[in-house]
Structures are given as C-alpha cells and as structure tokens.
Coordinates of C-alpha atoms and ligand atoms in Angstrom, one line a residue:
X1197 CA 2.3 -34.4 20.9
X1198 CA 4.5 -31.7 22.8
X1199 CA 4.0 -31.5 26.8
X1200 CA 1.5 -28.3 27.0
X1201 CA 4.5 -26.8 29.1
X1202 CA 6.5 -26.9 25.8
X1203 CA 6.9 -23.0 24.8
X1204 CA 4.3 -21.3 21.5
X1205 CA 6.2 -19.5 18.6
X1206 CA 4.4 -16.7 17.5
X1207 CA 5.6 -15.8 13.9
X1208 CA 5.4 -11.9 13.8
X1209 CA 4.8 -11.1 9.5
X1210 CA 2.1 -8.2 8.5
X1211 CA 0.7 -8.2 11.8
X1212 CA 3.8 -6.1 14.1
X1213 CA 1.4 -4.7 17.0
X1214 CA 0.7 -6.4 20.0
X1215 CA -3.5 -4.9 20.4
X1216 CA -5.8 -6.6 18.8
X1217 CA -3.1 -9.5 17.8
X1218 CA -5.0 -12.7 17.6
X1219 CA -1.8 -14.9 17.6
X1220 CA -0.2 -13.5 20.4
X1221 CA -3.2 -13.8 22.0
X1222 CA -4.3 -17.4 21.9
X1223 CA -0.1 -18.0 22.8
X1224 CA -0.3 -15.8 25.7
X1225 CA -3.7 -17.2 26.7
X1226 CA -2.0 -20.9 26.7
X1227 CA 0.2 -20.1 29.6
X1228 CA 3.1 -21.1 28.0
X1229 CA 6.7 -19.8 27.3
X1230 CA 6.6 -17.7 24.5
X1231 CA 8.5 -16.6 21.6
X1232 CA 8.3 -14.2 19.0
X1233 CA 9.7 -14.5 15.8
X1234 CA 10.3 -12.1 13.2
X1235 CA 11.9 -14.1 9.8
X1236 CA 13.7 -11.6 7.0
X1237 CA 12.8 -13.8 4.2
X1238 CA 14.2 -12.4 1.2
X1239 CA 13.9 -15.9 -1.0
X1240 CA 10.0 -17.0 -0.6
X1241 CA 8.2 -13.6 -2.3
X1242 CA 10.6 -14.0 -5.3
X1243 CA 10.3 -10.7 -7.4
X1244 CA 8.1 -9.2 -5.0
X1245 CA 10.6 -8.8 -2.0
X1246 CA 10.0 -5.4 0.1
X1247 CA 11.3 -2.4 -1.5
X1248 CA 13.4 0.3 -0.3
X1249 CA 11.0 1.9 1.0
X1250 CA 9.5 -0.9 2.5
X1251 CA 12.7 -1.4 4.2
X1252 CA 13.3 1.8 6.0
X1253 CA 9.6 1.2 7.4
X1254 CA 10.0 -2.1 8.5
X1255 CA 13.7 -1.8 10.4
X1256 CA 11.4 1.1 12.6
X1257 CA 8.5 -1.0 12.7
X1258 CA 10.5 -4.3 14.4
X1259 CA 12.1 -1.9 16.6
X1260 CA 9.1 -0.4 17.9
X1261 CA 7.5 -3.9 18.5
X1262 CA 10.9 -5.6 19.9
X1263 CA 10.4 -2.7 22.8
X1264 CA 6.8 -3.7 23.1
X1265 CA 7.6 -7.4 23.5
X1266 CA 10.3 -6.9 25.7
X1267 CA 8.1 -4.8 28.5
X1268 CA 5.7 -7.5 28.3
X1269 CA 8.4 -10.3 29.5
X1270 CA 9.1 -11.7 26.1
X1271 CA 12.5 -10.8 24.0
X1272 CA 11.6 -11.0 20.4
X1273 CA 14.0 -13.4 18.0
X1274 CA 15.2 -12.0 14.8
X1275 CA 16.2 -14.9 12.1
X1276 CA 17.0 -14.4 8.3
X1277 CA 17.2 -17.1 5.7
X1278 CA 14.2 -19.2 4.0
X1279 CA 11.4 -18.9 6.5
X1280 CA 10.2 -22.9 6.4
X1281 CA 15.0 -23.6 7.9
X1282 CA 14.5 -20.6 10.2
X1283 CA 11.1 -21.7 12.0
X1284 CA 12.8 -25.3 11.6
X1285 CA 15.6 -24.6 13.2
X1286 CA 14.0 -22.4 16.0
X1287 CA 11.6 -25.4 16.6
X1288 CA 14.7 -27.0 17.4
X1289 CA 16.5 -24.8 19.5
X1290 CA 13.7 -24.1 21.5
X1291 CA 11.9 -27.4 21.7
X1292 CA 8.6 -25.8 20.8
X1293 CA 5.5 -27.4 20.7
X1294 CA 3.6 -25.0 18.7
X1295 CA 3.7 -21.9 16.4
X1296 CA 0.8 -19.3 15.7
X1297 CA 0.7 -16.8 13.0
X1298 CA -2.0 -14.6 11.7
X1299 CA -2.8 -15.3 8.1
X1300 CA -1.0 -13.4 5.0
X1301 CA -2.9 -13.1 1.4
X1302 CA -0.2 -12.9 -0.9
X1303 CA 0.2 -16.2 -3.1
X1304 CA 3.8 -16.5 -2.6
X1305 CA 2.7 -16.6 1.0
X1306 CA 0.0 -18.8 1.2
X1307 CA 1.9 -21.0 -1.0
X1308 CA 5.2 -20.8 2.0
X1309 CA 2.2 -20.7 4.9
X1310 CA 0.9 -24.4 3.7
X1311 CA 4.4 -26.0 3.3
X1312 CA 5.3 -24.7 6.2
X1313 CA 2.1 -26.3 8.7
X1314 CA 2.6 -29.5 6.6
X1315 CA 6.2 -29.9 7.4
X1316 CA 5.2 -29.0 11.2
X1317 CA 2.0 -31.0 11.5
X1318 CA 3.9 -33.9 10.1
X1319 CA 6.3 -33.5 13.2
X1320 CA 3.0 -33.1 15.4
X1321 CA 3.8 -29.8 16.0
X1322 CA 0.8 -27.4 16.7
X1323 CA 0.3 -25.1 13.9
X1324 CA -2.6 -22.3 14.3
X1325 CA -3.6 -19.3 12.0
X1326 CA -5.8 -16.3 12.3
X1327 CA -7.4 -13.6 10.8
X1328 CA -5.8 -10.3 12.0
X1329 CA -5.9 -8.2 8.7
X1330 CA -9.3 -8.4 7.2
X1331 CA -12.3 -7.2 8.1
X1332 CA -13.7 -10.5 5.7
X1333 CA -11.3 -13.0 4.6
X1334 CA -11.7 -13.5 0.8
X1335 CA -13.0 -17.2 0.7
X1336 CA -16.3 -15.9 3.2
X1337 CA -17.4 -13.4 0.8
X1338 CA -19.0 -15.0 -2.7
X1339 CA -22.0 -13.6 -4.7
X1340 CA -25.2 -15.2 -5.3
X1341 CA -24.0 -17.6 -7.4
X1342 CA -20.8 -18.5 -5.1
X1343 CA -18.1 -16.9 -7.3
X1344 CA -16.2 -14.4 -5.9
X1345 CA -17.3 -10.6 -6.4
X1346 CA -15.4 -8.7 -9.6
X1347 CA -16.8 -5.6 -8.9
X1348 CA -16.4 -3.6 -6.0
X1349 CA -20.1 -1.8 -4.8
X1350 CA -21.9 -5.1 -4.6
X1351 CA -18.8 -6.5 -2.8
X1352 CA -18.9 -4.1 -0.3
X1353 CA -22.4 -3.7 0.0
X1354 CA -22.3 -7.8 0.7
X1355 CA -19.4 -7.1 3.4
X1356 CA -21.0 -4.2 4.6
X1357 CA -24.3 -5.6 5.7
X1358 CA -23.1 -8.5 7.5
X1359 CA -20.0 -6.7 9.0
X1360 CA -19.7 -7.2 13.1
X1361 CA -15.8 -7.4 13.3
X1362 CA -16.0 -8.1 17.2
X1363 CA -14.3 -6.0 19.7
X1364 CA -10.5 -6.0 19.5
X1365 CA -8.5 -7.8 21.6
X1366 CA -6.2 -5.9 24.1
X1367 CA -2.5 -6.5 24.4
X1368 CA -1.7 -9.6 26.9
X1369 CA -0.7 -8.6 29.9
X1370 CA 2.6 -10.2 30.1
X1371 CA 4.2 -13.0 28.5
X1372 CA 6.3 -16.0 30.1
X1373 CA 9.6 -16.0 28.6
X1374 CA 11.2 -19.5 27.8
X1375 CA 13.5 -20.0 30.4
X1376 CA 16.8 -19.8 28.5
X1377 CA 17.2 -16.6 26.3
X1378 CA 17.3 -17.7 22.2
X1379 CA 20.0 -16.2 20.1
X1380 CA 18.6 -13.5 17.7
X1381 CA 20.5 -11.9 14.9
X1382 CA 20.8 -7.9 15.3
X1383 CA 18.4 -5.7 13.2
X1384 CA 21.4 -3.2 13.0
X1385 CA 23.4 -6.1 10.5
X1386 CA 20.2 -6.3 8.2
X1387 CA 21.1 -3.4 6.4
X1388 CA 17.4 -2.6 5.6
X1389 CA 18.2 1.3 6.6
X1390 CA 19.8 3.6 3.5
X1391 CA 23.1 5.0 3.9
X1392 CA 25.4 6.2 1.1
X1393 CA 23.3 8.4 0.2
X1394 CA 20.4 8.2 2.8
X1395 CA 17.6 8.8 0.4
X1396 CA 15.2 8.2 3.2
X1397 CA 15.7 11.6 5.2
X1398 CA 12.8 12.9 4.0
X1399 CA 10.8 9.8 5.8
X1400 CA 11.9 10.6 8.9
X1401 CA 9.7 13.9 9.7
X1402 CA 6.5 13.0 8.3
X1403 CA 6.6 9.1 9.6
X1404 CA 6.6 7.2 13.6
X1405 CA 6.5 3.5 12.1
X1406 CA 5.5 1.3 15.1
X1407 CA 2.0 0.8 16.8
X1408 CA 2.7 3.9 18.6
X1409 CA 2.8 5.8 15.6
X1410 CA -0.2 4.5 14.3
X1411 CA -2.3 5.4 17.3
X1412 CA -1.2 9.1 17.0
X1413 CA -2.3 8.8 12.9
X1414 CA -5.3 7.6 13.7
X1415 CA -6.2 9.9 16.8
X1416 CA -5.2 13.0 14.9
X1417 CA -7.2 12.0 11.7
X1418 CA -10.1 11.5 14.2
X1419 CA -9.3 15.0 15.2
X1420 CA -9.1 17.1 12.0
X1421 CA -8.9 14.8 8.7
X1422 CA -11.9 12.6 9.2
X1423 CA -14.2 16.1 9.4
X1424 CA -13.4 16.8 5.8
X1425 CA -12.8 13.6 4.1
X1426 CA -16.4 12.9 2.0
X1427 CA -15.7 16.1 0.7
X1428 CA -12.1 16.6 0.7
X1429 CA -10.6 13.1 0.6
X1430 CA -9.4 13.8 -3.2
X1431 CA -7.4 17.1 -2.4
X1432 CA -3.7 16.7 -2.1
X1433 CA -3.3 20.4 -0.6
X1434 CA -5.0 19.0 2.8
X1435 CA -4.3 16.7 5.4
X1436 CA -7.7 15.3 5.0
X1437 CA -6.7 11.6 4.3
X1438 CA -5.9 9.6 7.4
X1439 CA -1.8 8.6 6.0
X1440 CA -2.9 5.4 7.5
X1441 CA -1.9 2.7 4.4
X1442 CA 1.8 1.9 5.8
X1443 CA 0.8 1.1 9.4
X1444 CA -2.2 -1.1 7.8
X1445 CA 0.2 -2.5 5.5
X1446 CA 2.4 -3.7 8.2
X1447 CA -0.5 -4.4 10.7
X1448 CA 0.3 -2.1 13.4
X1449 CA -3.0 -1.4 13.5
X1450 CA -6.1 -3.6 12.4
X1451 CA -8.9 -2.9 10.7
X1452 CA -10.9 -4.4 13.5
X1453 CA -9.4 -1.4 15.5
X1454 CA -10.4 1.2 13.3
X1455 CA -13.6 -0.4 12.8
X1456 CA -14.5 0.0 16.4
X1457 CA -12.9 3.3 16.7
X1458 CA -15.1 4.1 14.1
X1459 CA -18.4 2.9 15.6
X1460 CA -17.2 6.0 18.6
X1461 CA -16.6 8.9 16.9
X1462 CA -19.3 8.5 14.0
X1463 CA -21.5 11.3 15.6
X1464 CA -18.5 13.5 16.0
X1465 CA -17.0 12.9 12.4
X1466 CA -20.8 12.6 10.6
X1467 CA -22.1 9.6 9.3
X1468 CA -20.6 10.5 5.7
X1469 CA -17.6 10.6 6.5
X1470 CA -17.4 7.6 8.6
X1471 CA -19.0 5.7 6.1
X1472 CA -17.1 7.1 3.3
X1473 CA -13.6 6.1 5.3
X1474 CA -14.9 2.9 6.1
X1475 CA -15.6 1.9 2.2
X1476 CA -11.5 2.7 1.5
X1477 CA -11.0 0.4 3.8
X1478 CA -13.5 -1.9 1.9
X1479 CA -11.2 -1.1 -0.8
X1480 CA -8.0 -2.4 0.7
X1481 CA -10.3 -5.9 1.4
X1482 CA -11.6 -5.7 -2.1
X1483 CA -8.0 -5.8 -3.8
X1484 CA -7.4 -9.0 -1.3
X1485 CA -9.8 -10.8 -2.3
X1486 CA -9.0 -10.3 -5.9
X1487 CA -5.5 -11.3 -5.3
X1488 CA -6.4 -14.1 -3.5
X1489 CA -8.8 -15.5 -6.1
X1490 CA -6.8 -13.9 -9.3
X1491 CA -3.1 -14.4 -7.6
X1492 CA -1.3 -14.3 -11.2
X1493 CA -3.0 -10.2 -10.9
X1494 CA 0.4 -8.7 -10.0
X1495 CA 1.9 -9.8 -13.2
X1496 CA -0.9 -10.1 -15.9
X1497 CA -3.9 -8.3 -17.1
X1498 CA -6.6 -9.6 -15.6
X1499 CA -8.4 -8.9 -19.1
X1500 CA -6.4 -11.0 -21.6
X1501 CA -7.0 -8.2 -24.3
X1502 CA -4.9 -5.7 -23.3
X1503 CA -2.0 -8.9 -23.9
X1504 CA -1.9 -7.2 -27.5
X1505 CA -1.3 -3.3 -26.0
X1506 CA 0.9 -2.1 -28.1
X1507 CA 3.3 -0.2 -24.6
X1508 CA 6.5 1.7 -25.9
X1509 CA 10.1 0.8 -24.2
X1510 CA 10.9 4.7 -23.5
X1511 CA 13.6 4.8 -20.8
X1512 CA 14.3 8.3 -21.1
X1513 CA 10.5 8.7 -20.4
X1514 CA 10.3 6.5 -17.8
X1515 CA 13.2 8.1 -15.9
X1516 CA 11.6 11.6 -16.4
X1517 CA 8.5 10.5 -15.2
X1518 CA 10.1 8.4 -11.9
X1519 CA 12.4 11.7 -11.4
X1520 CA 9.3 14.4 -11.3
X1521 CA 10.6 15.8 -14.6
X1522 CA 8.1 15.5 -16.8
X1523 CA 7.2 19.2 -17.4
X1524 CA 3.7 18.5 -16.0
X1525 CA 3.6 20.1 -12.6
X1526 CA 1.0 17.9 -10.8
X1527 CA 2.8 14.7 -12.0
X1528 CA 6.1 15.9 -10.9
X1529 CA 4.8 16.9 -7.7
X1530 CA 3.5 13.3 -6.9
X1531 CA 6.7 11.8 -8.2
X1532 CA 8.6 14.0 -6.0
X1533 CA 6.6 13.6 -3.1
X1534 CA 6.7 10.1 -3.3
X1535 CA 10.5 10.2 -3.6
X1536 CA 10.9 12.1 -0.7
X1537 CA 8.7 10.7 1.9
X1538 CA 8.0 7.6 0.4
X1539 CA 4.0 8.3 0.2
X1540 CA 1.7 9.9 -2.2
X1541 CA -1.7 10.9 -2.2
X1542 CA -4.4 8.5 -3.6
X1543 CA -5.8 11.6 -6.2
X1544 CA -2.2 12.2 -7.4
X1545 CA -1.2 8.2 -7.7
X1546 CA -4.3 8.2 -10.1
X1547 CA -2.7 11.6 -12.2
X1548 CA 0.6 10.3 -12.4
X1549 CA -0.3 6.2 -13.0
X1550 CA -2.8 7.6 -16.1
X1551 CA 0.2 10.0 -17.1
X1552 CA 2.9 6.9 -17.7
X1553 CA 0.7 4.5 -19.0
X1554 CA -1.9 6.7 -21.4
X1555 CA 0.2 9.4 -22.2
X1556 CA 3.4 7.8 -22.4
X1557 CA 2.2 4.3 -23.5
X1558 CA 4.7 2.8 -20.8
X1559 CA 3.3 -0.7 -19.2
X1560 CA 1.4 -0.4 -16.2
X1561 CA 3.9 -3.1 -14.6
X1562 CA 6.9 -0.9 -14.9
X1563 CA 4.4 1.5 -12.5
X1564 CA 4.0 -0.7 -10.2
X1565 CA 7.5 -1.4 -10.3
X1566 CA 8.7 1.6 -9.2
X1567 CA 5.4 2.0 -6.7
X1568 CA 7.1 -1.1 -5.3
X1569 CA 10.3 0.1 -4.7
X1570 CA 9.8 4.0 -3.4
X1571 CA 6.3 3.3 -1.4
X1572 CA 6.1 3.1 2.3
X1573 CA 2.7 2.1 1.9
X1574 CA 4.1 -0.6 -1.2
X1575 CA 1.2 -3.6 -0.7
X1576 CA 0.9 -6.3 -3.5
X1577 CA -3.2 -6.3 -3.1
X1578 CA -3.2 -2.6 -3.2
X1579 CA -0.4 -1.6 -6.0
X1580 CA -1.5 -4.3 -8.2
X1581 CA -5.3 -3.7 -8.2
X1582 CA -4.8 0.0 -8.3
X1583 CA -2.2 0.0 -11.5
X1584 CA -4.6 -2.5 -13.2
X1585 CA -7.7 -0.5 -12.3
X1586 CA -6.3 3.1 -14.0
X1587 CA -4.9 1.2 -16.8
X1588 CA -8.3 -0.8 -17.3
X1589 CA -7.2 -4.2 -17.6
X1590 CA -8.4 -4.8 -14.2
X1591 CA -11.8 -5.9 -13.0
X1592 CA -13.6 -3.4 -12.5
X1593 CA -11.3 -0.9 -14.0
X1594 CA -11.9 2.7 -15.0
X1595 CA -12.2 2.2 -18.9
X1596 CA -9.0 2.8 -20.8
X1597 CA -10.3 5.5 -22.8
X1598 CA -10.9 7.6 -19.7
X1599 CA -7.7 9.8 -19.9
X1600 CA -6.7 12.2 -16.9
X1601 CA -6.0 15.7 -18.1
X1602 CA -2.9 16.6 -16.0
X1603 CA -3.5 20.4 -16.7
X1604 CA -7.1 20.5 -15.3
X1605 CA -6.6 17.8 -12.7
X1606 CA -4.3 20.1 -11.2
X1607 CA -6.4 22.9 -11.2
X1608 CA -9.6 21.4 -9.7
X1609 CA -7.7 19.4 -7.0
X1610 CA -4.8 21.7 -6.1
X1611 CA -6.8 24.8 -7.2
X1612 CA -4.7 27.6 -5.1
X1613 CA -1.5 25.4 -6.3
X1614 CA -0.5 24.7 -2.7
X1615 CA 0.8 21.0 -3.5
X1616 CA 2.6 21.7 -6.7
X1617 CA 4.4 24.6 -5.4
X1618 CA 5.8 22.6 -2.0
X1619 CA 6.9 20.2 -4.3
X1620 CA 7.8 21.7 -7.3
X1621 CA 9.3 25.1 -5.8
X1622 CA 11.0 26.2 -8.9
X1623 CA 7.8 27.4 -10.3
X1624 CA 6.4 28.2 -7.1
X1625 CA 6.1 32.6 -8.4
X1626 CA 4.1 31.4 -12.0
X1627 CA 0.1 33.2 -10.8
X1628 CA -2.2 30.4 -10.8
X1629 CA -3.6 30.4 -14.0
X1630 CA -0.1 28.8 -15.8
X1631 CA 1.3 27.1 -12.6
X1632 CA 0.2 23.8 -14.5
X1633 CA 0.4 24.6 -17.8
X1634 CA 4.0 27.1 -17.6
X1635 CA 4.8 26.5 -21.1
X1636 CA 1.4 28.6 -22.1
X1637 CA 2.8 31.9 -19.8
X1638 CA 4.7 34.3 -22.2
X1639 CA 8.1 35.1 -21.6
X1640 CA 7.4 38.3 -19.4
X1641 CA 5.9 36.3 -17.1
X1642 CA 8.2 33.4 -17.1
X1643 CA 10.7 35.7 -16.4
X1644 CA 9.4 38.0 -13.7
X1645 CA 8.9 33.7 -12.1
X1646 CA 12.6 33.4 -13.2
X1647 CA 11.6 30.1 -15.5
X1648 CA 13.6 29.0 -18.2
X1649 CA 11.8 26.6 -19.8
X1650 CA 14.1 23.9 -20.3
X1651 CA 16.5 24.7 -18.4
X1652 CA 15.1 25.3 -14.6
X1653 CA 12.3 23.4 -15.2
X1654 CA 11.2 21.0 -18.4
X1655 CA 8.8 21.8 -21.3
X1656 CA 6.4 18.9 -21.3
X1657 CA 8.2 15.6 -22.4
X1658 CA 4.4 15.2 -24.4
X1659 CA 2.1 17.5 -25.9
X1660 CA -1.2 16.5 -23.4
X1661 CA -3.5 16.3 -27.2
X1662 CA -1.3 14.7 -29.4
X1663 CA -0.7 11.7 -26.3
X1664 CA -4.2 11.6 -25.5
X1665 CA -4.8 10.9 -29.6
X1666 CA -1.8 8.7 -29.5
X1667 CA -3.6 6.8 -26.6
X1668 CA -6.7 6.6 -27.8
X1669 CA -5.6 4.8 -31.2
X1670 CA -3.5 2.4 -29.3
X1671 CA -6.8 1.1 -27.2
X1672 CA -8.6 1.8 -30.8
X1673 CA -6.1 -1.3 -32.1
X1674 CA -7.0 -3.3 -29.3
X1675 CA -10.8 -3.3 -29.8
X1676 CA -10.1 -3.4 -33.9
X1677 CA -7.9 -6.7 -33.2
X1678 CA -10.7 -8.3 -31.2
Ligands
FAD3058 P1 -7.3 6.9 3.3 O1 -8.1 7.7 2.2 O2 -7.2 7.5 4.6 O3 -7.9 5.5 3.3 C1 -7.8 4.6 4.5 C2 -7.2 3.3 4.0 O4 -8.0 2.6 3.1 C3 -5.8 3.4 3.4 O5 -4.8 3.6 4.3 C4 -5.7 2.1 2.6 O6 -5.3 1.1 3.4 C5 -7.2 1.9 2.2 N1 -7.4 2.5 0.8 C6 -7.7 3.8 0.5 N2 -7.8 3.9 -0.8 C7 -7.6 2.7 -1.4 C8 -7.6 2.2 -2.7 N3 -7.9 2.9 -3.7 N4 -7.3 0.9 -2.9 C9 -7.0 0.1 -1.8 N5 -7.0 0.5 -0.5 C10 -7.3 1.8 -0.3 N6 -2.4 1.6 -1.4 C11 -1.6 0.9 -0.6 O7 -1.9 0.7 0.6 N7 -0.5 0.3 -1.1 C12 -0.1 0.5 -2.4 O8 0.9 -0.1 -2.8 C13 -0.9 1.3 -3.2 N8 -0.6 1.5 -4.5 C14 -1.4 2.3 -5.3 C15 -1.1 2.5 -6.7 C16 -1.9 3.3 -7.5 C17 -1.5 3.5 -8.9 C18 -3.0 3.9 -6.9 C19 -3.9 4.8 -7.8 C20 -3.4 3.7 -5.6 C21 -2.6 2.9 -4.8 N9 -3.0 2.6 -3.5 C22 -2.1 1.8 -2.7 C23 -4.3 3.0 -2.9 C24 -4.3 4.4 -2.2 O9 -3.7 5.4 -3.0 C25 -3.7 4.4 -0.9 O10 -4.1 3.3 -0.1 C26 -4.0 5.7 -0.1 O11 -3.6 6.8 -0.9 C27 -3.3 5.7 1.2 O12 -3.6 6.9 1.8 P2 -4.4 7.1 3.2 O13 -4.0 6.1 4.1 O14 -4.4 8.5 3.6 O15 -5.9 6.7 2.6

C-alpha cells in the first residue's frame, strides 16, 4: 500500500461543485495532499461525446470550479486523452496513493469507471466511488418481485416513501496542496468555446454555468417560479420552471441539495408545488435507472416492434424542422429557442419531438441527435428516455397514436402568444386567433401583419390532418405486422 501521506486524486466528471461533493470530501477529510483532476475524454463515450452545446457549458463550468479549488488551497489539473493514460500517468507524476470519484450512470462510463479501479487496485492503489447525483442509485430501487421498475408512478412512489437523502455536505474548508505544483494543460487550448461564427452568443445572457450560478437559479426559482409551477410548470410564456437541468446535468448542484432546500421552503412554496418539483426530479432518477438497467436505450427501441416503423429519410424536412422553419409557429419557436440559448422548455420539447417524429415520420434518434448537439441541458438518461417516451417505443411511453396538435398546443399553452412571438417575431402583428395557424388568416390580414406566406415566413411543410392520417397508418402497419 501507499504511505497515508501519499496525496488523493479526486477525478472531477458530472459532479463540478465543491458543496455537497462526497469525493472531495472523504479526500479532504484524509488529510492528505490533494489533487483535482478534470479529464477531456473525447475517445471513451464514443458517439455520445458532449455536444456543442455541452461544450460552451462545460469550458464555464471548469472555470468556475478551477476558482473554487484554487481559494481552497488546491490548483485543479486539466488532462485530455483516454481517461484510464491520463489518470495513469498522473498516478505517476504525482506518486498518488489514491483516487476518488463520484459515480457516473452512463454505460460507456461504467464500463471506463471498472477498467479503470481494476487497473489501479491491481497497482494497490486506493480507488473509492460515491453517490453524488442520485437521490437513489438504480441497483437500490427494485419492485416486489426484484426487477427493476418500467413504469415511473410506482417507481417513484417506492423512492418517495423511503427517501431521507441526508443533509448535504459543506465545502471543505481547505485543501493541502501537494507540495510540488502538477502541470495542467490550459482550458483556453481545448477549443470547447465557438468562434467563427460564435453561435453561442445567445447563451451568454440567459446562462452563469458554475455552482455559483446554480445557487442564484435555484434561489430565484424559490423566489418566483416554484409559487406557480403545479399549475404553471407546462407554460412556456413564464418563468415558472426552475432552468435547473444544465447545472444538474453537470452536478453543480445535487439533488441532495435541492432536496433539503426543499424540506425549507415547502410552507412558503405549498406542498403541491414542492411535491410536484420534487417528482421531475424523480423523473431525472427514473431515466437513470432505465439507462442503467436498459443501457442499449440510447440507440434502440426499448419495444422491439417499432424495429419495423416504417421512418422517412426527409433531409429537407429535417433541416426545416432543426432551423425553426417549419411553418408551425410553436415548433419553430422551440427550435429557435433552443438554437439560441441552447435550452428549451419541457412542454415545447414534447410539441416539437411529436412534430418530427409523427408528423414528419423522421426517427426519433435523429431527435435526439440534434437534442444532443444544441442542448445545454444534453443528458444521455434524460434525452434518451424522453425521445423514446413521445415516440412510444419507450417504457412507459405516451402511446404512439397520441399525436400533439401543434395548432391547439400553441393556443392552450402560449394562449396570449407571448412565446411564439419572442421567438418567431416575423409574425409577431398576426391577432391571436391565426398566430398559430397564419396560413388560415386571409390576405387582408396577412398583409396589414406584413406576411408573405412563403416568403417571410413558411406555409406548413405538412398539412397537420393529412400527417396525423399518414402517422396513424404507419403505427396501424406496425400493429397489422405483429
Ligand atoms: P423543471 O421543471 O424545473 O424540473 C426540475 C428538474 O427535473 C430538471 O432540471 C430536470 O433535471 C428534471 N426533469 C424535469 N422534467 C424531466 C423529464 N421529463 N425527464 C427527466 N428529467 C426531468 N432533460 C435533460 O435534463 N436533458 C435532456 O437531454 C433532455 N432531453 C429531453 C428531450 C425531450 C424530447 C423531452 C420531451 C424532454 C427532455 N428533457 C431533458 C426533460 C425536460 O424537458 C428537461 O429536464 C426540463 O425541460 C428542464 O427544465 P427545468 O430545469 O426548468 O425543469
């Protein structure tokens, strides 16, 4: 074994805060040098290596945390390159007798986490993991029968009854440095920020990556949101959701935290709500534990029959749809506020993910694809589960033959048009009544909005009957073939 004087990696991955950080906790606690790793690993998640936008959060996010582990006495180490050579050769370096890391879910992950303690143990290096991202890891929650839960309300009733997360832990105090500095690479050479062009502008106003930032989210949805969200969690027009999924995604703040910040503001916010916020959270745990027990989920439907869906290969639809040019306002409007701030609202992610894959018959994976890409927010658990739960191949999935209507979806969850016209301006001066159906006002009115259809905004790249038919024989084929 390693003298106990020997310094503790902590290998920073979805977990960059330093509250309530389990890892950096029991290396702190151990009185020995410490150092923190971050690894850009590009190679071990394959096809599933962060986005773009997933990028632009993270370069923030590791710059936040680098000033947070400095003030506490430890410089953080930056290393790129396959993450089992990088913690090898930092091992090395460093003559470390142990590395920590809280525990990741995805199965590209898990797959790299048990190589990598292997190859340590075998060297009688110390390897500990933790829980810091779960409120219940997948393999402690099992039905009566010990299989894991397919459906989400007994689930989360199960989780919910026995759930006593603790109390979180607080930041160490300080942290011993090892006594000669490690070389770290420079975030600035990652390239993980846009430039030519800098589609991420947008991002800037509306996000503070960084623990920091997720305080403020959380402390102003306390504040305003969280009043409103039983009711009002599904409109798009208001701030009523808490914007919290990118700083949970990158674990600048935990569950556990919100949890407990929970428990103190439930008389303030109303038991509703509080419960109501805390079962979207039980979502987010929900699409873990499928992942973690379904791991091929990101790729294939979990039900084998939709194998046989007949999906079209429309790139011109595909680009319409990713572009917000659809001629349907409340899909455009998602599309185009996900382009621009790299986020979306969950009601509108529903409209537009039922718009590709029912009305335009496009595969739910190219979706997610694009999710993937463009999402600050972009989580495999999440995106996956989500794409296969609208196009109902998931488990428990909204059935197939459920088909959003983008025309009164708009009106019942944007009903004074607020969202669509901030995001689709050019029809912002159509009244109400046509704002999402334009092609239905005459041309006196389309005028006096100065709208040429076709021109400064598209007609509908589908008629909303004739796809919904189209859709509805195509799942028809499905069930005939079976
Ligand atoms: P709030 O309503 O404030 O909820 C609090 C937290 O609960 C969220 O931050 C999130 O972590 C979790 N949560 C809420 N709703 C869900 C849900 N339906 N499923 C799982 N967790 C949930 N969420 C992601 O975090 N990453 C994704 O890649 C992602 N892709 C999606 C793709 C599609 C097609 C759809 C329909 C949904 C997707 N979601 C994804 C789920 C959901 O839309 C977002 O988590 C939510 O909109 C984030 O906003 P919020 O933080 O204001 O949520």
């Amino acid at each position: 074994m390693s003298p106990p004087t020997s310094p503790v990696i902590v290998w920073f991955r979805q977990d960059l805060r330093i509250k309530d950080n389990p890892a950096l906790s029991a290396a702190a606690e151990s009185g020995r040098p410490v150092i923190p790793v971050f690894i850009l690993d590009d190679e071990s998640p394959g096809k599933w290596k962060a986005g773009g936008a997933s990028r632009w959060w993270l370069h923030h996010s590791l710059t936040s945390l680098a000033s947070d582990l400095k003030a506490l006495g430890a410089p953080m180490v930056l290393r790129s390159g396959h993450s089992a050579s990088a913690l090898d050769q930092l091992v090395k370096e460093s003559g470390a007798g142990a590395v920590f890391w809280n525990r990741c879910y995805e199965p590209h992950a898990r797959e790299r986490d048990e190589d990598i303690k292997s190859s340590l143990k075998a060297r009688n290096i110390d390897v500990q993991s933790f829980n810091a991202s779960l409120l219940a890891e997948p393999w402690t929650v099992k039905n009566k029968s010990g299989d894991p839960f397919r459906v989400f309300s007994p689930f989360w009733r199960s989780v919910r009854s026995e759930l006593d997360p603790g109390t979180p832990l607080e930041a160490p105090s300080s942290l011993k440095a090892p006594d000669a500095a490690l070389p770290s690479e420079n975030l600035g050479d990652w390239g993980l920020l846009p430039t030519q062009p800098d589609w991420a502008k947008g991002f800037e106003p509306v996000w503070t990556p960084g623990e920091a930032g997720a305080r403020d989210r959380l402390i102003g949805f306390f504040d305003h949101g969280a009043r409103h969200y039983a009711g009002g969690r599904d409109r798009p027009d208001k701030p009523y959701t808490s914007a919290l999924s990118p700083h949970l995604h990158f674990g600048e703040i935990s569950p556990r935290q919100i949890f407990a910040a929970i428990q103190l503001v439930r008389d303030e916010i109303g038991e509703k709500n509080a419960e109501k916020f805390l079962s979207e959270i039980g979502w987010r745990e929900f699409s873990v534990n499928l992942l973690f027990h379904f791991p091929h989920f990101p790729e294939r439907n979990y039900q084998d029959k939709f194998d046989n869906f007949p999906w079209i290969d429309n790139q011109a639809a595909l680009k319409a749809w990713q572009t917000g040019q659809t001629g349907y306002p409340i899909v455009d409007a998602g599309m185009r506020e996900l382009w621009t701030t790299g986020w979306m609202h969950n009601r509108v992610r529903m409209i537009v993910a039922s718009f590709l894959i029912k009305h335009l018959l496009i595969d739910w994976r190219e979706g997610e694809k694009w999710f993937w890409d463009t999402l600050v927010d972009a989580d495999l658990a999440n995106n996956s589960a989500s794409w296969q739960w609208v196009a109902g191949s998931g488990a428990d999935a909204a059935p197939y033959f459920r088909i959003f209507n983008p025309i009164t979806q708009g009106e019942k969850f944007d009903p004074d048009g607020d969202y669509v016209r901030k995001w689709v301006p050019e029809i912002a001066r159509l009244p109400n009544k046509y704002l999402n159906q334009p092609w239905e006002a005459g041309p006196l009115i389309l005028k006096e909005a100065g709208i040429e259809l076709g021109k400064t905004y598209p007609e509908p790249i589908v008629d909303h009957k004739a796809a919904r038919d189209r859709a509805l024989m195509a799942f028809q084929s499905l069930k005939d073939a079976a």
